[in-house]
Amino acid sequence: MSWISLKRVHEALAAWRPLPSRLLLTKLRAEMNERGIEVQDDAIGNPEVGAVWYLRLLEKDEPGLQALIDRTVRHHSEQLLDQLLPQVNDFAARLRKIDAGKDAYDVVKRRFGLDLSNEAVLLTAKAGHNAFIGSKPSKSAHVDLGHILLIGGTYWFCATPACDMVPGQDRGSPPDKLPELKRFTALKLIEHGENKALRDANRGGQVFVNLRNGEGTERKAFRVAESLGSSPTSMTMYVENNGYLSEGLPPFCRVVHVGAETKPDGTMAPALVEQTALVCGMLRYEYALEIQSRYVASQARIGREFEAHEPQAAEEKSD
């Protein structure tokens, strides 16, 4: 390529003004193109790794086959990224050095067109950032840990470990095991204003997520309990067709759970309720585990008989 051609490419890039985040992904792609064969050898692993994986693939029946493929591809992808990240990290450090020492808010405004010195703009940006890092597209062949389901106007979170959600795979022989039904624990999500959720973001129990709504997406914030320190509302549900989801966006499934009905004499009685569940979002694994841990802790709590006391105004002054 001639010097004139390079100069024109440079001018075109300068006029385009690509975002720093786009430059990072471009650098990652460039490293993959340049060092692809070299790093693929490490990502694939030795023959024993591939042999065991392919043996499992050949022996696996259709239920759970897609889950096995998904997990394997993710493992190899993580191994590949580990080989490429040092060069990308170095590039990010050199990119930062260009703007180091300048007013950070001015730099962000110039590069991203957002005035983060404006409180309202900053809050919206932080909520968008949290939803991006906390959630991902719900692309999965079956209901899985971290999925957010919209059922009858209420949002629920699948809190059952991923290994137990694999179709056709059950732990032991529970008495309620039924053909084509997959049991899971659902936690009720309570919609929370973004500003309030941001204030409690690092106290745990907060969910920031991008949800699919028809053809587009919408950002929402939830909490998993009515108040900090209280227990989540949980329900045992059963998803039909072994947990497999429909095709299309958003995917859906049919779930069954125990509800309540009014008998002719006016009394209440348990009743099975069957509903359609839209799978409209999914938390990233580490964020799903944080929410799951809150449910586990609520099940292991020990009752206490302490008496609480709210201090009077005079007592507060003496303190």
Short mmCIF file of C-alpha atoms in Angstrom, two decimals:
data_model
loop_
_atom_site.label_atom_id
_atom_site.label_comp_id
_atom_site.label_asym_id
_atom_site.label_seq_id
_atom_site.Cartn_x
_atom_site.Cartn_y
_atom_site.Cartn_z
CA MET A 1 0.00 0.00 0.00
CA SER A 2 1.40 3.39 -0.98
CA TRP A 3 2.05 6.30 1.41
CA ILE A 4 -0.80 8.25 -0.22
CA SER A 5 -3.23 5.37 0.37
CA LEU A 6 -2.17 5.11 4.02
CA LYS A 7 -2.61 8.86 4.41
CA ARG A 8 -6.15 8.63 3.04
CA VAL A 9 -6.98 5.74 5.37
CA HIS A 10 -5.67 7.78 8.30
CA GLU A 11 -7.77 10.78 7.28
CA ALA A 12 -10.87 8.62 6.87
CA LEU A 13 -10.40 7.10 10.34
CA ALA A 14 -9.84 10.53 11.88
CA ALA A 15 -13.02 11.81 10.25
CA TRP A 16 -14.97 8.74 11.39
CA ARG A 17 -13.88 9.27 15.03
CA PRO A 18 -14.43 5.68 16.20
CA LEU A 19 -15.28 5.22 19.86
CA PRO A 20 -12.52 3.85 22.14
CA SER A 21 -14.69 0.81 22.88
CA ARG A 22 -14.94 0.09 19.14
CA LEU A 23 -11.16 0.46 18.80
CA LEU A 24 -10.66 -2.18 21.51
CA LEU A 25 -12.85 -4.69 19.69
CA THR A 26 -11.11 -3.86 16.42
CA LYS A 27 -7.75 -4.54 18.07
CA LEU A 28 -9.08 -7.86 19.36
CA ARG A 29 -10.18 -8.84 15.85
CA ALA A 30 -6.81 -7.80 14.43
CA GLU A 31 -4.95 -9.94 16.98
CA MET A 32 -7.21 -12.88 16.20
CA ASN A 33 -6.56 -12.51 12.47
CA GLU A 34 -2.81 -12.16 12.95
CA ARG A 35 -2.25 -14.83 15.59
CA GLY A 36 -5.28 -17.03 14.96
CA ILE A 37 -3.56 -20.32 14.17
CA GLU A 38 -0.98 -19.84 16.92
CA VAL A 39 -3.49 -19.20 19.71
CA GLN A 40 -6.05 -21.70 18.41
CA ASP A 41 -3.68 -24.54 19.28
CA ASP A 42 -3.74 -23.49 22.93
CA ALA A 43 -7.48 -22.85 22.88
CA ILE A 44 -8.26 -26.28 21.44
CA GLY A 45 -6.09 -28.06 24.00
CA ASN A 46 -4.24 -31.31 23.61
CA PRO A 47 -5.76 -34.33 21.82
CA GLU A 48 -7.10 -35.77 25.10
CA VAL A 49 -9.27 -32.68 25.61
CA GLY A 50 -10.79 -32.86 22.14
CA ALA A 51 -11.15 -36.65 22.25
CA VAL A 52 -13.17 -36.67 25.48
CA TRP A 53 -15.36 -33.80 24.27
CA TYR A 54 -16.12 -35.52 20.97
CA LEU A 55 -16.80 -38.84 22.69
CA ARG A 56 -19.35 -37.12 24.93
CA LEU A 57 -20.85 -35.43 21.88
CA LEU A 58 -21.27 -38.74 20.05
CA GLU A 59 -22.75 -40.52 23.07
CA LYS A 60 -25.09 -37.70 24.07
CA ASP A 61 -28.75 -38.09 23.20
CA GLU A 62 -30.68 -35.18 21.75
CA PRO A 63 -31.81 -33.84 25.16
CA GLY A 64 -28.90 -31.79 26.43
CA LEU A 65 -26.91 -31.97 23.19
CA GLN A 66 -27.14 -28.25 22.49
CA ALA A 67 -26.18 -27.41 26.07
CA LEU A 68 -23.02 -29.55 25.77
CA ILE A 69 -22.04 -27.81 22.53
CA ASP A 70 -22.70 -24.36 24.01
CA ARG A 71 -20.57 -25.04 27.10
CA THR A 72 -17.69 -26.45 25.07
CA VAL A 73 -17.62 -23.52 22.66
CA ARG A 74 -17.63 -21.09 25.59
CA HIS A 75 -14.73 -22.92 27.26
CA HIS A 76 -12.63 -22.83 24.10
CA SER A 77 -13.55 -19.18 23.48
CA GLU A 78 -12.44 -18.19 26.98
CA GLN A 79 -9.14 -20.00 26.44
CA LEU A 80 -8.70 -18.15 23.14
CA LEU A 81 -9.42 -14.76 24.72
CA ASP A 82 -6.92 -15.41 27.51
CA GLN A 83 -4.21 -15.69 24.84
CA LEU A 84 -5.22 -12.44 23.12
CA LEU A 85 -6.03 -10.16 26.05
CA PRO A 86 -2.43 -9.12 26.95
CA GLN A 87 -2.00 -7.40 23.57
CA VAL A 88 -5.47 -5.80 23.79
CA ASN A 89 -4.75 -4.59 27.34
CA ASP A 90 -1.50 -3.00 26.17
CA PHE A 91 -3.39 -1.28 23.34
CA ALA A 92 -6.00 0.05 25.83
CA ALA A 93 -3.22 1.45 28.04
CA ARG A 94 -1.65 3.26 25.06
CA LEU A 95 -5.10 4.55 24.06
CA ARG A 96 -5.67 5.95 27.55
CA LYS A 97 -2.25 7.59 27.55
CA ILE A 98 -3.39 9.86 24.70
CA ASP A 99 -6.07 11.44 26.91
CA ALA A 100 -4.33 11.12 30.28
CA GLY A 101 -3.90 14.40 32.14
CA LYS A 102 -6.87 16.07 30.43
CA ASP A 103 -10.19 16.79 32.08
CA ALA A 104 -11.93 13.38 32.07
CA TYR A 105 -15.43 14.81 31.63
CA ASP A 106 -14.33 16.93 28.67
CA VAL A 107 -12.65 13.93 27.04
CA VAL A 108 -15.76 11.75 27.45
CA LYS A 109 -18.00 14.52 26.11
CA ARG A 110 -15.76 14.97 23.06
CA ARG A 111 -15.45 11.27 22.30
CA PHE A 112 -18.92 9.99 23.23
CA GLY A 113 -21.08 13.08 23.00
CA LEU A 114 -22.31 12.71 26.58
CA ASP A 115 -21.98 15.39 29.24
CA LEU A 116 -21.47 13.26 32.35
CA SER A 117 -21.10 16.39 34.48
CA ASN A 118 -24.89 16.64 34.11
CA GLU A 119 -26.38 14.57 36.94
CA ALA A 120 -29.35 13.29 34.93
CA VAL A 121 -27.12 12.23 32.02
CA LEU A 122 -24.70 10.54 34.45
CA LEU A 123 -27.46 8.53 36.14
CA THR A 124 -28.84 7.36 32.78
CA ALA A 125 -25.35 6.41 31.60
CA LYS A 126 -24.60 4.46 34.79
CA ALA A 127 -27.89 2.58 34.53
CA GLY A 128 -27.10 1.69 30.91
CA HIS A 129 -23.60 0.59 31.87
CA ASN A 130 -24.92 -1.61 34.69
CA ALA A 131 -27.53 -3.24 32.43
CA PHE A 132 -24.89 -4.00 29.80
CA ILE A 133 -22.37 -5.61 32.15
CA GLY A 134 -25.05 -7.37 34.22
CA SER A 135 -27.07 -8.98 31.44
CA LYS A 136 -26.72 -10.54 28.01
CA PRO A 137 -29.00 -11.77 25.21
CA SER A 138 -31.03 -14.79 26.35
CA LYS A 139 -29.77 -17.09 23.61
CA SER A 140 -30.17 -20.59 24.97
CA ALA A 141 -31.84 -23.76 23.81
CA HIS A 142 -33.56 -24.25 27.18
CA VAL A 143 -34.49 -22.45 30.39
CA ASP A 144 -31.29 -21.86 32.34
CA LEU A 145 -29.86 -20.22 35.44
CA GLY A 146 -30.11 -16.44 35.07
CA HIS A 147 -33.06 -16.38 32.69
CA ILE A 148 -35.70 -13.74 33.37
CA LEU A 149 -39.22 -14.88 32.54
CA LEU A 150 -42.31 -12.71 32.17
CA ILE A 151 -45.28 -14.72 33.46
CA GLY A 152 -48.71 -13.13 33.74
CA GLY A 153 -47.29 -9.63 34.00
CA THR A 154 -44.73 -10.54 36.69
CA TYR A 155 -41.00 -11.02 36.18
CA TRP A 156 -39.35 -14.14 37.62
CA PHE A 157 -35.70 -15.20 37.83
CA CYS A 158 -34.55 -18.81 37.34
CA ALA A 159 -32.35 -19.57 40.37
CA THR A 160 -31.75 -23.31 39.83
CA PRO A 161 -28.10 -24.31 39.14
CA ALA A 162 -27.28 -24.59 35.45
CA CYS A 163 -26.28 -28.26 35.70
CA ASP A 164 -29.77 -29.14 36.95
CA MET A 165 -31.46 -27.28 34.10
CA VAL A 166 -29.95 -29.45 31.36
CA PRO A 167 -32.84 -31.24 29.59
CA GLY A 168 -33.07 -34.92 30.38
CA GLN A 169 -30.75 -34.61 33.37
CA ASP A 170 -32.13 -34.93 36.89
CA ARG A 171 -30.57 -35.12 40.33
CA GLY A 172 -31.74 -38.38 41.88
CA SER A 173 -35.35 -39.49 41.52
CA PRO A 174 -37.54 -36.87 43.20
CA PRO A 175 -41.14 -37.92 43.94
CA ASP A 176 -42.46 -35.09 41.75
CA LYS A 177 -40.44 -36.12 38.72
CA LEU A 178 -42.68 -36.26 35.65
CA PRO A 179 -41.88 -36.98 31.99
CA GLU A 180 -41.09 -33.90 29.91
CA LEU A 181 -41.24 -31.57 32.93
CA LYS A 182 -38.22 -29.76 34.31
CA ARG A 183 -38.50 -28.39 37.85
CA PHE A 184 -36.85 -25.10 38.82
CA THR A 185 -36.94 -22.47 41.52
CA ALA A 186 -38.18 -19.04 40.44
CA LEU A 187 -37.55 -15.83 42.40
CA LYS A 188 -39.96 -12.94 42.04
CA LEU A 189 -38.35 -9.74 40.76
CA ILE A 190 -39.70 -6.44 42.07
CA GLU A 191 -39.46 -3.48 39.72
CA HIS A 192 -37.28 -0.75 41.17
CA GLY A 193 -36.71 2.81 40.02
CA GLU A 194 -33.30 3.21 38.38
CA ASN A 195 -32.22 6.06 40.65
CA LYS A 196 -33.03 4.08 43.80
CA ALA A 197 -31.43 0.95 42.35
CA LEU A 198 -28.24 2.90 41.59
CA ARG A 199 -28.02 4.07 45.22
CA ASP A 200 -28.18 0.44 46.38
CA ALA A 201 -26.19 -1.03 43.47
CA ASN A 202 -23.21 -2.16 45.57
CA ARG A 203 -25.31 -3.42 48.47
CA GLY A 204 -26.40 -6.44 46.46
CA GLY A 205 -29.75 -7.83 45.47
CA GLN A 206 -30.15 -5.35 42.61
CA VAL A 207 -30.77 -6.39 39.02
CA PHE A 208 -29.98 -4.18 36.03
CA VAL A 209 -30.96 -5.80 32.77
CA ASN A 210 -31.75 -5.19 29.12
CA LEU A 211 -35.00 -7.02 28.34
CA ARG A 212 -36.36 -7.91 24.93
CA ASN A 213 -39.67 -6.20 24.35
CA GLY A 214 -41.23 -7.20 21.01
CA GLU A 215 -38.76 -6.27 18.29
CA GLY A 216 -36.62 -4.05 20.51
CA THR A 217 -35.17 -3.93 24.01
CA GLU A 218 -35.92 -1.95 27.15
CA ARG A 219 -33.81 -1.36 30.24
CA LYS A 220 -35.19 -2.19 33.67
CA ALA A 221 -34.02 -2.32 37.26
CA PHE A 222 -35.29 -4.82 39.83
CA ARG A 223 -34.62 -5.92 43.37
CA VAL A 224 -35.08 -9.48 44.62
CA ALA A 225 -36.65 -8.63 47.98
CA GLU A 226 -39.08 -6.02 49.27
CA SER A 227 -36.36 -4.43 51.40
CA LEU A 228 -32.67 -4.90 52.17
CA GLY A 229 -32.19 -7.88 54.45
CA SER A 230 -35.57 -9.48 53.71
CA SER A 231 -35.96 -12.82 51.93
CA PRO A 232 -36.82 -13.21 48.24
CA THR A 233 -40.25 -14.54 47.25
CA SER A 234 -39.73 -17.93 45.65
CA MET A 235 -41.91 -20.47 43.90
CA THR A 236 -41.33 -23.96 42.53
CA MET A 237 -42.25 -24.12 38.85
CA TYR A 238 -42.24 -26.82 36.20
CA VAL A 239 -41.44 -26.04 32.60
CA GLU A 240 -42.89 -28.28 29.90
CA ASN A 241 -41.02 -29.93 27.02
CA ASN A 242 -38.03 -30.62 29.28
CA GLY A 243 -37.30 -26.92 29.47
CA TYR A 244 -36.73 -26.40 25.75
CA LEU A 245 -37.64 -22.99 24.40
CA SER A 246 -39.49 -22.06 21.25
CA GLU A 247 -37.68 -20.46 18.36
CA GLY A 248 -38.18 -16.79 17.61
CA LEU A 249 -37.73 -13.66 19.70
CA PRO A 250 -38.51 -13.56 22.48
CA PRO A 251 -38.60 -17.35 22.99
CA PHE A 252 -41.33 -18.77 25.18
CA CYS A 253 -42.25 -21.92 27.09
CA ARG A 254 -45.16 -23.23 29.12
CA VAL A 255 -44.80 -23.38 32.90
CA VAL A 256 -46.93 -24.99 35.60
CA HIS A 257 -47.05 -23.99 39.26
CA VAL A 258 -49.35 -24.28 42.26
CA GLY A 259 -51.73 -21.38 42.68
CA ALA A 260 -54.97 -20.82 44.58
CA GLU A 261 -58.59 -21.00 43.54
CA THR A 262 -61.85 -20.13 45.27
CA LYS A 263 -64.14 -23.12 45.80
CA PRO A 264 -67.95 -22.85 45.50
CA ASP A 265 -68.24 -22.61 49.30
CA GLY A 266 -65.93 -19.56 49.32
CA THR A 267 -62.88 -21.32 50.76
CA MET A 268 -59.47 -21.28 49.09
CA ALA A 269 -57.77 -24.40 47.79
CA PRO A 270 -54.53 -25.20 45.93
CA ALA A 271 -54.81 -25.47 42.16
CA LEU A 272 -52.46 -26.08 39.27
CA VAL A 273 -51.92 -23.04 37.07
CA GLU A 274 -50.50 -23.31 33.55
CA GLN A 275 -49.16 -20.17 31.89
CA THR A 276 -46.98 -19.00 29.02
CA ALA A 277 -43.58 -17.64 30.03
CA LEU A 278 -41.64 -15.25 27.79
CA VAL A 279 -37.88 -15.52 28.23
CA CYS A 280 -37.02 -11.85 27.80
CA GLY A 281 -33.61 -11.50 29.41
CA MET A 282 -30.67 -13.22 31.07
CA LEU A 283 -28.12 -12.21 33.70
CA ARG A 284 -24.46 -12.88 33.14
CA TYR A 285 -23.27 -15.89 35.12
CA GLU A 286 -21.52 -14.07 37.98
CA TYR A 287 -24.50 -11.75 38.50
CA ALA A 288 -26.91 -14.69 38.42
CA LEU A 289 -24.84 -16.41 41.12
CA GLU A 290 -25.04 -13.30 43.33
CA ILE A 291 -28.85 -13.34 43.16
CA GLN A 292 -28.92 -17.12 43.62
CA SER A 293 -26.74 -16.82 46.73
CA ARG A 294 -29.30 -14.52 48.34
CA TYR A 295 -31.97 -17.18 47.92
CA VAL A 296 -29.67 -19.88 49.33
CA ALA A 297 -28.87 -17.69 52.34
CA SER A 298 -32.57 -17.06 52.95
CA GLN A 299 -33.17 -20.82 53.09
CA ALA A 300 -30.37 -21.32 55.62
CA ARG A 301 -31.39 -18.55 58.03
CA ILE A 302 -31.93 -19.27 61.72
CA GLY A 303 -34.89 -17.73 63.53
CA ARG A 304 -34.07 -15.26 66.30
CA GLU A 305 -36.16 -13.60 68.98
CA PHE A 306 -34.45 -10.22 69.24
CA GLU A 307 -36.71 -7.26 69.88
CA ALA A 308 -36.10 -4.26 67.63
CA HIS A 309 -36.28 -0.71 68.95
CA GLU A 310 -36.58 2.57 67.07
CA PRO A 311 -34.93 5.36 69.11
CA GLN A 312 -36.96 8.43 70.05
CA ALA A 313 -35.80 11.87 68.98
CA ALA A 314 -34.41 12.59 72.46
CA GLU A 315 -32.46 9.33 72.48
CA GLU A 316 -31.00 10.12 69.05
CA LYS A 317 -29.70 13.46 70.35
CA SER A 318 -28.08 11.80 73.36
CA ASP A 319 -26.29 9.34 71.05
#
